[in-house]
XYZ file of C-alpha atoms in Angstrom:
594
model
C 119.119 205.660 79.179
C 122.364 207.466 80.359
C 123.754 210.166 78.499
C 127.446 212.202 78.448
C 127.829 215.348 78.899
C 128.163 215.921 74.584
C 124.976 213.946 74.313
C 122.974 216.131 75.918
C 124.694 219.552 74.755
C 122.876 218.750 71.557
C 119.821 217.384 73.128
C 119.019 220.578 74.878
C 119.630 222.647 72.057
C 117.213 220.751 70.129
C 114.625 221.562 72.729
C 115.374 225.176 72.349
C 114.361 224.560 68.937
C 118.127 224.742 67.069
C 118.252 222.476 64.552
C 121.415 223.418 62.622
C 125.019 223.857 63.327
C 128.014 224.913 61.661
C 131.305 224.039 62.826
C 135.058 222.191 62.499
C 135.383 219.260 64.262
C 138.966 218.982 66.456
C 140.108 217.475 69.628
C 139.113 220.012 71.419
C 135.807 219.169 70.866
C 135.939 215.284 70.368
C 133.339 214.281 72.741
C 130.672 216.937 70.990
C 131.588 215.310 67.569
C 130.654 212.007 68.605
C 127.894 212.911 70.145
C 126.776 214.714 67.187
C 126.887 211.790 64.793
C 125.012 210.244 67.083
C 122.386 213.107 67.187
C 122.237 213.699 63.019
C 118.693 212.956 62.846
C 118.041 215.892 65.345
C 120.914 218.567 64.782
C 122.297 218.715 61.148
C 125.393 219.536 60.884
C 127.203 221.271 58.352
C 130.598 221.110 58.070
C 132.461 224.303 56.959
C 136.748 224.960 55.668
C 137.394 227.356 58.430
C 136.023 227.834 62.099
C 135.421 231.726 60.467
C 132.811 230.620 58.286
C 130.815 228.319 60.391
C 130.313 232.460 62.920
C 129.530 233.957 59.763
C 127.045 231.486 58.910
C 125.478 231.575 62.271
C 124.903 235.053 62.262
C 123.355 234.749 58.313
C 121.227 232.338 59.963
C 120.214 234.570 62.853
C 119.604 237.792 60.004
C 117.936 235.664 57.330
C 115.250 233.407 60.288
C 115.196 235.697 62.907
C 116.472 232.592 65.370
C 119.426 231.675 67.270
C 122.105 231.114 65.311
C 124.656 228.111 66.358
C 128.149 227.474 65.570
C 130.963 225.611 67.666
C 134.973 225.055 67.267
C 137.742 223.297 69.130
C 140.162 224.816 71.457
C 142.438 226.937 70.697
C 143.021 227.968 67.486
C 139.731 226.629 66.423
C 137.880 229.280 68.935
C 140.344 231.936 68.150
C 139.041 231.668 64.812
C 135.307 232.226 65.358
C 136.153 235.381 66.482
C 135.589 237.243 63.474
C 131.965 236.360 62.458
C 131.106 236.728 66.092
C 132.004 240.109 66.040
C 129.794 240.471 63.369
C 126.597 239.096 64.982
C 127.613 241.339 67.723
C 127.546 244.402 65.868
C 125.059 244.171 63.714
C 122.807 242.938 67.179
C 121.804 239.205 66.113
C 121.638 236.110 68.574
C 124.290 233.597 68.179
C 125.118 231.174 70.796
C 129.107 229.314 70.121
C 130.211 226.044 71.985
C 134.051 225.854 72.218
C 135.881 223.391 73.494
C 139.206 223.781 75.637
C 141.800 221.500 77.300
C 141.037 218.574 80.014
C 140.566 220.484 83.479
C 143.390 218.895 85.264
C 145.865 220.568 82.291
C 144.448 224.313 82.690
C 146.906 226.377 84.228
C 149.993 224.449 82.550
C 150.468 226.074 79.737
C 149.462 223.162 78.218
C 149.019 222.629 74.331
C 146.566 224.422 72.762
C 145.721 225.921 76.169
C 143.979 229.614 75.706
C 142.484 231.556 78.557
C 139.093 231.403 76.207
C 136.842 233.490 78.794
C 138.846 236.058 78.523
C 139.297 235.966 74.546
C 135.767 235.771 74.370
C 134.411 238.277 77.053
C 134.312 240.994 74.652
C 132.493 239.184 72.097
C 130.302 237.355 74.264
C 130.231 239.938 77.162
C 126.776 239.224 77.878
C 127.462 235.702 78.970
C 130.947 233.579 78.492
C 130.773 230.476 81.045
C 133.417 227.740 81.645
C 131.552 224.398 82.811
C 133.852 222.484 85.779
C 130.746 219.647 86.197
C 127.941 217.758 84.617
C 125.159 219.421 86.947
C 126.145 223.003 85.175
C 125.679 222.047 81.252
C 121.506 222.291 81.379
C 121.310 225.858 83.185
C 124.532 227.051 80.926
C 122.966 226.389 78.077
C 119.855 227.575 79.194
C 120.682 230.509 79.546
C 123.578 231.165 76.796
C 119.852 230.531 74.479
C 117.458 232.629 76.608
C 120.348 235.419 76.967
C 121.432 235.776 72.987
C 117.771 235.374 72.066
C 116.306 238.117 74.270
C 119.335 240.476 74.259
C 119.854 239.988 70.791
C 123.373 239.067 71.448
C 126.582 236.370 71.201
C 126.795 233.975 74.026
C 129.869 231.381 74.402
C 129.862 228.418 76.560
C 133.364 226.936 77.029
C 133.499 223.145 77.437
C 136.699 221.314 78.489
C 137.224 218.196 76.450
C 137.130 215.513 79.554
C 134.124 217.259 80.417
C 132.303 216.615 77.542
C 132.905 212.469 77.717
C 131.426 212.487 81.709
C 127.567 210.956 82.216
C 125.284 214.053 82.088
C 123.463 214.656 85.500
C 120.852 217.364 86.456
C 121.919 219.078 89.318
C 120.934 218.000 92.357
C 118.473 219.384 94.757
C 120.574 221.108 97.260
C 121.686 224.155 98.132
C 123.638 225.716 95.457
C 121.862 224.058 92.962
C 120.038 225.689 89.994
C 117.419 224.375 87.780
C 116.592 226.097 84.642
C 113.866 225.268 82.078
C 113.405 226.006 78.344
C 111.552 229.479 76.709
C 111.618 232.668 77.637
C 108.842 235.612 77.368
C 109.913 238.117 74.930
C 110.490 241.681 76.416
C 107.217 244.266 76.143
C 107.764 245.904 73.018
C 105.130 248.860 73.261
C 105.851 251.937 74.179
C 102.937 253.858 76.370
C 99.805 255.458 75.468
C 101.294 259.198 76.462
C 104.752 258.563 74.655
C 103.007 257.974 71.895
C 100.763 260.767 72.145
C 103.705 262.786 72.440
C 105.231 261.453 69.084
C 101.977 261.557 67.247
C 102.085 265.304 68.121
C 105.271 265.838 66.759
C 104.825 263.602 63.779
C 101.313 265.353 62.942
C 103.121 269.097 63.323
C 105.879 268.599 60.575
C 104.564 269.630 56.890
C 108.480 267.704 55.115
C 108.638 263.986 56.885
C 111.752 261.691 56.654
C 111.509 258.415 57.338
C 114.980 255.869 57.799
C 114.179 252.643 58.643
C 117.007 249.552 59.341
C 117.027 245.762 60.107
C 114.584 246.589 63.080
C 112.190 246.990 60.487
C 112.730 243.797 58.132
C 109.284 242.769 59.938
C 107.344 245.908 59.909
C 106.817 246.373 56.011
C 102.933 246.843 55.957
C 103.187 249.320 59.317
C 106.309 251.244 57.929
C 104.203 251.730 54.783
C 101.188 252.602 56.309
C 102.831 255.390 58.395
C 104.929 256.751 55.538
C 101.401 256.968 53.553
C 99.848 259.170 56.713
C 102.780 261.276 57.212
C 102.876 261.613 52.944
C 106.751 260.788 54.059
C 109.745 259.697 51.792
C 111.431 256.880 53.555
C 115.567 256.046 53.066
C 116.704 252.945 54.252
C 120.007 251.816 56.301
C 122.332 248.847 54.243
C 121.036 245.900 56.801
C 117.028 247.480 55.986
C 117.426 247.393 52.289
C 115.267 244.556 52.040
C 112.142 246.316 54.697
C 110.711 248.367 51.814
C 110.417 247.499 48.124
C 112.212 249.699 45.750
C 108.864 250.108 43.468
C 107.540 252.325 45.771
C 107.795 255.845 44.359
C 108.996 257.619 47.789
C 111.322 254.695 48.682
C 114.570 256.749 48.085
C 117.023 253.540 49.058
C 119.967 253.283 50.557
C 121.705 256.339 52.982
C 124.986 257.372 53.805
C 128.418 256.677 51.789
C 126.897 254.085 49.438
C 123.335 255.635 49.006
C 121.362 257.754 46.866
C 121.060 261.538 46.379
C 117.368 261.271 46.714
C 118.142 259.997 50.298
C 120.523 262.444 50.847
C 118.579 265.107 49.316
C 115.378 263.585 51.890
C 117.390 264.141 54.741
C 118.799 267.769 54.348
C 115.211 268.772 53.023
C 113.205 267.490 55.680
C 111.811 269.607 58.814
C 110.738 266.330 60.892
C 112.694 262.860 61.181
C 111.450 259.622 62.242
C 113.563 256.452 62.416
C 112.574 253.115 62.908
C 114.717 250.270 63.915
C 118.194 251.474 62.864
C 121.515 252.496 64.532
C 122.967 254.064 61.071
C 126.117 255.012 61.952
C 126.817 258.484 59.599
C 125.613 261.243 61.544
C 126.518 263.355 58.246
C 124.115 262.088 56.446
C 121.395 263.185 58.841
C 119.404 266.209 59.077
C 121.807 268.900 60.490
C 120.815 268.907 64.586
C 118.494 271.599 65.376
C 116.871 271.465 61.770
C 114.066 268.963 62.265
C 112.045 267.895 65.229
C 113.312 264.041 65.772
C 111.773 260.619 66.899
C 113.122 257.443 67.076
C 111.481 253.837 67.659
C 114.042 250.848 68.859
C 113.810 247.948 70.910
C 117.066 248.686 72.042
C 117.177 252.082 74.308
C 121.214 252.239 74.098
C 120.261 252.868 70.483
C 118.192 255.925 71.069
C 119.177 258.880 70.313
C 122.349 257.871 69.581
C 123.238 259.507 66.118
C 120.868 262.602 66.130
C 119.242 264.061 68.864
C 116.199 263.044 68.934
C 113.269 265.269 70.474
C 111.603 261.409 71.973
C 112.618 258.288 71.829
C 110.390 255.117 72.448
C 111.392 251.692 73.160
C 109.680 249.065 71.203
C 109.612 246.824 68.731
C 108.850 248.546 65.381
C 105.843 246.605 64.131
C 104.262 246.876 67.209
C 104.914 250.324 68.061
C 104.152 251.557 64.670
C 100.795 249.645 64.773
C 99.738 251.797 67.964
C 100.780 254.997 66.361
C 99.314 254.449 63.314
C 95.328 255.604 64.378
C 96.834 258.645 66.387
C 98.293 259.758 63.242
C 96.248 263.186 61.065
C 95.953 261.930 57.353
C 98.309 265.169 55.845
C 96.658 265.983 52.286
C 99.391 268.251 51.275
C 101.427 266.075 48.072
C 104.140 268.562 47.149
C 107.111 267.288 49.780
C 106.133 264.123 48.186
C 105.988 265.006 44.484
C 109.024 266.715 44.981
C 110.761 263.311 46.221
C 108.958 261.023 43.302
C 110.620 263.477 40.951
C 114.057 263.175 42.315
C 113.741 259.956 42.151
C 112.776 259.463 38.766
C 115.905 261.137 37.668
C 117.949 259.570 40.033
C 116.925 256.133 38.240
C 117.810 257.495 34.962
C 120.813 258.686 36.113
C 121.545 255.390 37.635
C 120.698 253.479 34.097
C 122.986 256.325 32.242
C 126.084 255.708 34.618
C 125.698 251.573 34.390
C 125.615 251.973 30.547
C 128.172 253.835 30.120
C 131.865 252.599 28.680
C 134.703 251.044 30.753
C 137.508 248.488 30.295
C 136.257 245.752 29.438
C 133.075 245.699 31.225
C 131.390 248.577 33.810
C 130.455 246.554 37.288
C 127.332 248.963 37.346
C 125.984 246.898 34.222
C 126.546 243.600 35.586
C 123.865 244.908 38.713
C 121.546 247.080 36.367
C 121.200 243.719 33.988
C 120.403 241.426 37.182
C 118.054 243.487 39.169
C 115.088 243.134 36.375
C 115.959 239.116 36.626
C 115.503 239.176 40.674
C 113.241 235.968 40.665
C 110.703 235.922 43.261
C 111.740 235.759 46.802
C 115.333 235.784 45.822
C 117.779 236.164 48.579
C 120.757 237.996 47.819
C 123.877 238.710 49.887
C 126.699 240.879 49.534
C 130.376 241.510 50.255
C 132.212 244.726 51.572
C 134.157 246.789 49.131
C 133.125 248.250 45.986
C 130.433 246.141 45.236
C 128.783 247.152 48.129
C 127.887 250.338 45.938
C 126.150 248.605 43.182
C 124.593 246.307 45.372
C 122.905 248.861 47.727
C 122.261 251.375 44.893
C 121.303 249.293 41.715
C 119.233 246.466 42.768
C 115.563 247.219 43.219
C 114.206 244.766 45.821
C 110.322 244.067 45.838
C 108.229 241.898 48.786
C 109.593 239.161 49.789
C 112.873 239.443 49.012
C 115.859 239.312 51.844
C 119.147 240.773 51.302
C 121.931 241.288 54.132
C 125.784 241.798 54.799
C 128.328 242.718 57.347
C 126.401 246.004 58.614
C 128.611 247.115 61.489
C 131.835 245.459 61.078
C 131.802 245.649 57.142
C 133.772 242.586 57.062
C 135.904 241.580 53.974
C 134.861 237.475 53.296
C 131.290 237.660 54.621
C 129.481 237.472 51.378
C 129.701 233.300 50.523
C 129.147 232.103 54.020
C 126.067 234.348 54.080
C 124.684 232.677 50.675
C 125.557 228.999 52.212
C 123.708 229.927 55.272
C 120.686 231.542 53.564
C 120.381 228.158 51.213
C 120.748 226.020 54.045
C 117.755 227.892 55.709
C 115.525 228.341 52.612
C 116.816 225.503 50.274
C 114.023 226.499 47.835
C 114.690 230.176 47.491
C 117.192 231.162 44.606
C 120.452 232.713 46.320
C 122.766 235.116 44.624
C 125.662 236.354 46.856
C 127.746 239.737 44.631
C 131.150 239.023 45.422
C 134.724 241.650 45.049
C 137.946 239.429 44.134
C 139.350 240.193 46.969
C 136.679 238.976 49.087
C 136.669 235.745 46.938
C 140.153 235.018 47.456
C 140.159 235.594 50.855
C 137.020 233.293 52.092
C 134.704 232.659 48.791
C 137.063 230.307 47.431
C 136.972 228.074 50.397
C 133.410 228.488 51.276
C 132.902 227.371 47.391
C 134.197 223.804 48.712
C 131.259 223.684 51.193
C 129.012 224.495 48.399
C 130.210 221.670 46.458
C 129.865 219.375 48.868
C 125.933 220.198 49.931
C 124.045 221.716 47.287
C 122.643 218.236 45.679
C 120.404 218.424 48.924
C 118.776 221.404 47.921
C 115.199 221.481 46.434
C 116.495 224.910 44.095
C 119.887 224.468 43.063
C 120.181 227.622 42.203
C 123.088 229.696 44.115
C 124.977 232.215 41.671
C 127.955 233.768 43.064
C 129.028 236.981 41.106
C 132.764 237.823 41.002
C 133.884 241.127 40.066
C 137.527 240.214 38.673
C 138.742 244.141 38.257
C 142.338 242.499 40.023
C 142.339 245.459 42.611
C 141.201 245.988 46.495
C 138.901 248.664 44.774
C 136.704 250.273 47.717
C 140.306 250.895 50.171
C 142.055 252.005 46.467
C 139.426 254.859 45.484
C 139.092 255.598 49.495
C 142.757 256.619 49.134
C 142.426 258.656 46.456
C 138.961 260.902 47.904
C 140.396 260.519 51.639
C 143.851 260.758 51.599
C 144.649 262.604 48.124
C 146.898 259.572 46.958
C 147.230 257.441 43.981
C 146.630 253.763 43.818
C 149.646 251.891 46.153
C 150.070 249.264 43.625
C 152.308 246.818 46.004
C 149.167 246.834 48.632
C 145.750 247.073 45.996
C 146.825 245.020 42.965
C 145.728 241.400 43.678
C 146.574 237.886 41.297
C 144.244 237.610 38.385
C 142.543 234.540 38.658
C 140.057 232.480 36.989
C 137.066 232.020 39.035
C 135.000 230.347 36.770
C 137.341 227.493 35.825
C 137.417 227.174 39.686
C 133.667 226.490 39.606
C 134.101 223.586 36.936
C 137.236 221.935 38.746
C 134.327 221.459 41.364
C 131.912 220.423 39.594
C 129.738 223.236 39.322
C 129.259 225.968 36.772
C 131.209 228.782 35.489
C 130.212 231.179 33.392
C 132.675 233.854 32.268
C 131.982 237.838 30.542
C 133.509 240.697 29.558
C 131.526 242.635 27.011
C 128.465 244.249 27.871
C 125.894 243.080 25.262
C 126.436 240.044 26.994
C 125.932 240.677 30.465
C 122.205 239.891 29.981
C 122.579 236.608 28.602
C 125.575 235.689 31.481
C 122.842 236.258 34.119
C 119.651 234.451 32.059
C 122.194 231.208 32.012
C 123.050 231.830 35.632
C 119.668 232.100 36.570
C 118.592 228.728 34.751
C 121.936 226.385 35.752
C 120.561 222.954 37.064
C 123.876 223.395 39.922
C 125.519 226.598 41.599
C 127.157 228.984 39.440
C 130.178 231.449 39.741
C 129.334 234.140 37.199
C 132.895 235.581 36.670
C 132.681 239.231 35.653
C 136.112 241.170 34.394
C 135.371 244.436 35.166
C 137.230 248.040 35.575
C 138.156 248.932 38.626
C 138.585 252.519 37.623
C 134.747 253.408 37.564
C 134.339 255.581 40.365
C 131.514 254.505 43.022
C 130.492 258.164 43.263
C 129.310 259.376 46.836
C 125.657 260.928 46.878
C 127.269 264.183 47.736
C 130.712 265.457 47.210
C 132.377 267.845 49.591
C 135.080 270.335 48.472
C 137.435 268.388 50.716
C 137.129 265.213 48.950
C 137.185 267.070 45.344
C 140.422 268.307 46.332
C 142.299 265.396 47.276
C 140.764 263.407 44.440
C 142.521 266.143 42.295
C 145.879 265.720 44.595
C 145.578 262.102 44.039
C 146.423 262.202 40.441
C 149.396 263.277 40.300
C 151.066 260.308 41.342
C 148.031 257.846 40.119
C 149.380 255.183 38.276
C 146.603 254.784 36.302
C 145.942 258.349 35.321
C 144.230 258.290 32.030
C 141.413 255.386 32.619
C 140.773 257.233 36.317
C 140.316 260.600 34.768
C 138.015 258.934 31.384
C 135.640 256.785 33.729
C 135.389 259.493 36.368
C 134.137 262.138 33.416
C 132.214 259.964 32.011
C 130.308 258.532 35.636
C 130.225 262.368 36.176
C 128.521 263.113 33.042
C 126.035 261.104 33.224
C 124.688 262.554 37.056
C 124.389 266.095 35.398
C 123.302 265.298 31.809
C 119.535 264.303 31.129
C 119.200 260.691 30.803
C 117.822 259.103 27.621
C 114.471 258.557 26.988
């Protein structure tokens, strides 16, 4: 039977194995809407507010299954849009193919409505491969190989399809000259390194008597081989935001997270160390590494424009980490020596208690750092939780222990502000069963969640679990940027640019029909998150917190000490900064209960 052009767009990408899109329907992209009515039994489809959402979900998908993630928009200002979660699949190095659609062909070059020169918006983003089709015989070998190119290159791929286009009977190209015919698969790139390479990093692994470990999202797969090699090496082993969920936190020489929102017992691995091995991570803080020249580096990542790349590394090795760390594994020397281990285990026993001392202490109403201490006991099993940029980033990547099984991810490399909901709808959508919990800033929520709460409303009665909690923080302040300009810049909160509407976020959740559940005191944080956690619908969990509890940096320089101090002379809100900074303080240098 004869198909269009849209028709078979979505027939091909079924063979590829995509079975889920999220998009926006428009002119633009009339024909593919149609066509994917037509194709619902096939292709689900899930329709977002904004064309933003439907890229962010697409690269949650990619993070959370490890496939191609698919998302498509009209012309235009529909494409323009998707720019923004593209960027973030980009950066953070996850395979997203988006279909846009553009103006009829005879119209391009008239400044006609809605008319964009799209390959050039998108050729950053999609710099890989961006393709304009002009006829039917191009549509199988352009998506072809927009799906072999993201998937193998781990990248964002754009086809551009003009809207007559789409409505035209769907032939395969022809065999003649200048003809191409393309088929479906492609064979994944070698991912281990060679037998003398590593040789070579055995030797250096073997010589060093203090081993660091940092491992990223390269090693979400690897858990058993990271583990394995960190038990050889007797190693401590921090991990990078988008690898919090590759080791679990019960692990006595897991040290968590690095860098600006991580431990001291990571920073305290790092500058201790006298041999450094990382394992699939691009962690972008060179400050928080070993200082060069003070341990002997290698690095494993399947992508060599990676290596080497934030410390100079004595060898580098290509390869997928799993793989890589499999072959290494027998030509590592079992080290018997437990004190550069002991030594971490202790630090991070106090850590904890100093963690547990700082979320219990005071604030006004309610300290955010209780609202994470009191969920991360009630983690259920395989939970998958998500986060925002912005303060509770912190908490997130410092507070909540993960253990097997779990996934957790944000906006790594682009730290976007709004990614947090569409990364919960996606990771429902993909694992319906699985309880979701996305931890949410107001400012995020007002700029995205609210919308992507909608979508929520309108799909979770599908789900097998109904469970998705999304936690607000309601401190009515852009916290992370606020406290940044006090530590960076030595100035006082800008109220006309940080102070944000109040809003009630919970009431929101029952005007949709789902469930809001509202705190302020402490002693009944605990019972917020056990009603959460049993809800028979989603739930925003609305949490009024202070936004004057400092999210401390594992290590303070003089620099930032000093402009903190600068800052408070023309801080508006003097007094509570100075009492919840003490206090926060405090509780690092004074022995923990207990």
């Amino acid at each position: 039977m004869a198909i269009n052009v849209s028709e078979f767009v979505w027939k091909r990408l079924g063979e590829w194995g995509l079975k889920r899109v999220y998009g926006y329907p428009g002119d633009g992209v009339g024909g593919l809407d149609v066509a994917l009515e037509k194709a619902k039994e096939d292709m689900e489809y899930i329709q977002v507010r904004h064309e933003e959402m439907a890229a962010f979900m697409a690269s949650a998908h990619a993070k959370f299954t490890g496939q191609v993630g698919l998302c498509y928009a009209t012309s235009g200002p529909g494409a323009i849009h998707l720019l923004n979660g593209l960027y973030d699949a980009k950066m953070d190095h996850v395979p997203v193919v988006a279909i846009v659609g553009q103006q009829a062909r005879s119209g391009l070059g008239a400044s006609y409505q809605q008319e964009v020169d799209l390959q050039n918006l998108f050729k950053d983003v999609a710099s890989d491969y961006v393709m304009q089709a002009s006829v039917p015989a191009q549509i199988r070998h352009m998506i072809d190989r927009a799906v072999r190119i993201a998937s193998a290159r781990r990248v964002v791929t754009c086809l551009i399809l003009p809207n007559d286009l789409q409505l035209m009977s769907y032939q395969d190209p022809p065999m003649a000259h200048g003809a191409t015919h393309t088929g479906v698969g492609y064979a994944l790139p070698a991912k281990l390194p060679d037998e003398g390479t590593l040789r070579e990093a055995a030797s250096i692994l073997n010589s060093g008597k203090k081993v660091a470990m940092l491992v990223g999202a390269g090693a979400l797969g690897a858990t058993d081989e990271v583990i394995a090699v960190a038990d050889k090496l007797q190693a401590g082993c921090a991990k990078a935001l988008l690898g919090k969920a590759a080791l679990p936190d019960d692990l006595p020489w897991v040290t968590g997270s690095l860098g600006l929102l991580g431990t001291k017992p990571s920073w305290d691995l790092m500058q201790g160390c006298d041999t450094f091995l990382m394992v699939g991570s691009s962690f972008p803080y060179s400050e928080f590494l070993p200082k060069p020249g003070s341990a002997r580096g290698v690095q494993i990542d399947i992508d060599a424009a990676s290596l080497s790349l934030r410390y100079p590394m004595e060898l580098s090795m290509v390869g997928d980490s799993a793989t890589a760390l499999r072959a290494l594994l027998p030509l590592l020397e079992q080290k018997t020596d437990t004190s550069w281990r002991g030594g971490i285990e202790k630090g991070l026993q106090s850590w904890w208690k100093q963690l547990e001392e700082r979320a219990m202490q005071s604030a006004e109403p309610l300290n955010p750092q209780r609202v994470f201490w009191e969920l991360s006991p009630r983690l259920p099993e395989n939970a998958i939780i998500t986060a925002d940029s912005g303060s509770v980033a912190n908490w997130y990547a410092r507070d909540l222990k993960m253990r097997r099984g779990m996934k957790a991810s944000l906006s790594g490399g682009l730290a976007s502000l709004g990614a947090g909901t569409p990364y919960a709808m996606a990771a429902k959508m993909a694992y319906p069963e699985r309880t979701v919990i996305a931890c949410m800033g107001d400012g995020a929520m007002q700029m995205n969640g609210l919308n992507v709460m909608i979508t929520i409303s309108k799909y979770w009665r599908q789900w097998s679990n109904p469970r998705l909690i999304v936690l607000v923080l309601n401190n009515r302040d852009l916290n992370q940027v606020t406290w940044e300009e006090r530590v960076t810049l030595g100035a006082g909160k800008t109220e006309s640019t940080q102070s944000i509407p109040d809003f009630p976020y919970h009431k929101y959740a029952e005007l949709l029909g789902l469930k809001g559940i509202f705190v302020d005191h402490p002693d009944k944080v605990g019972a917020a998150w056990d009603e959460a956690l049993s809800a028979d619908r989603p739930v925003i969990l609305e949490a009024y917190t202070d936004p004057n509890v400092p999210p401390l940096p594992p290590h303070i320089t003089l620099k930032d000490a000093r402009n903190f101090m600068m800052s408070l002379l023309d801080e508006p809100e003097r007094g509570s900064v100075i009492v919840n900074s003490a206090k926060e303080m405090l509780a690092s240098v004074l022995p923990g209960k207990g």
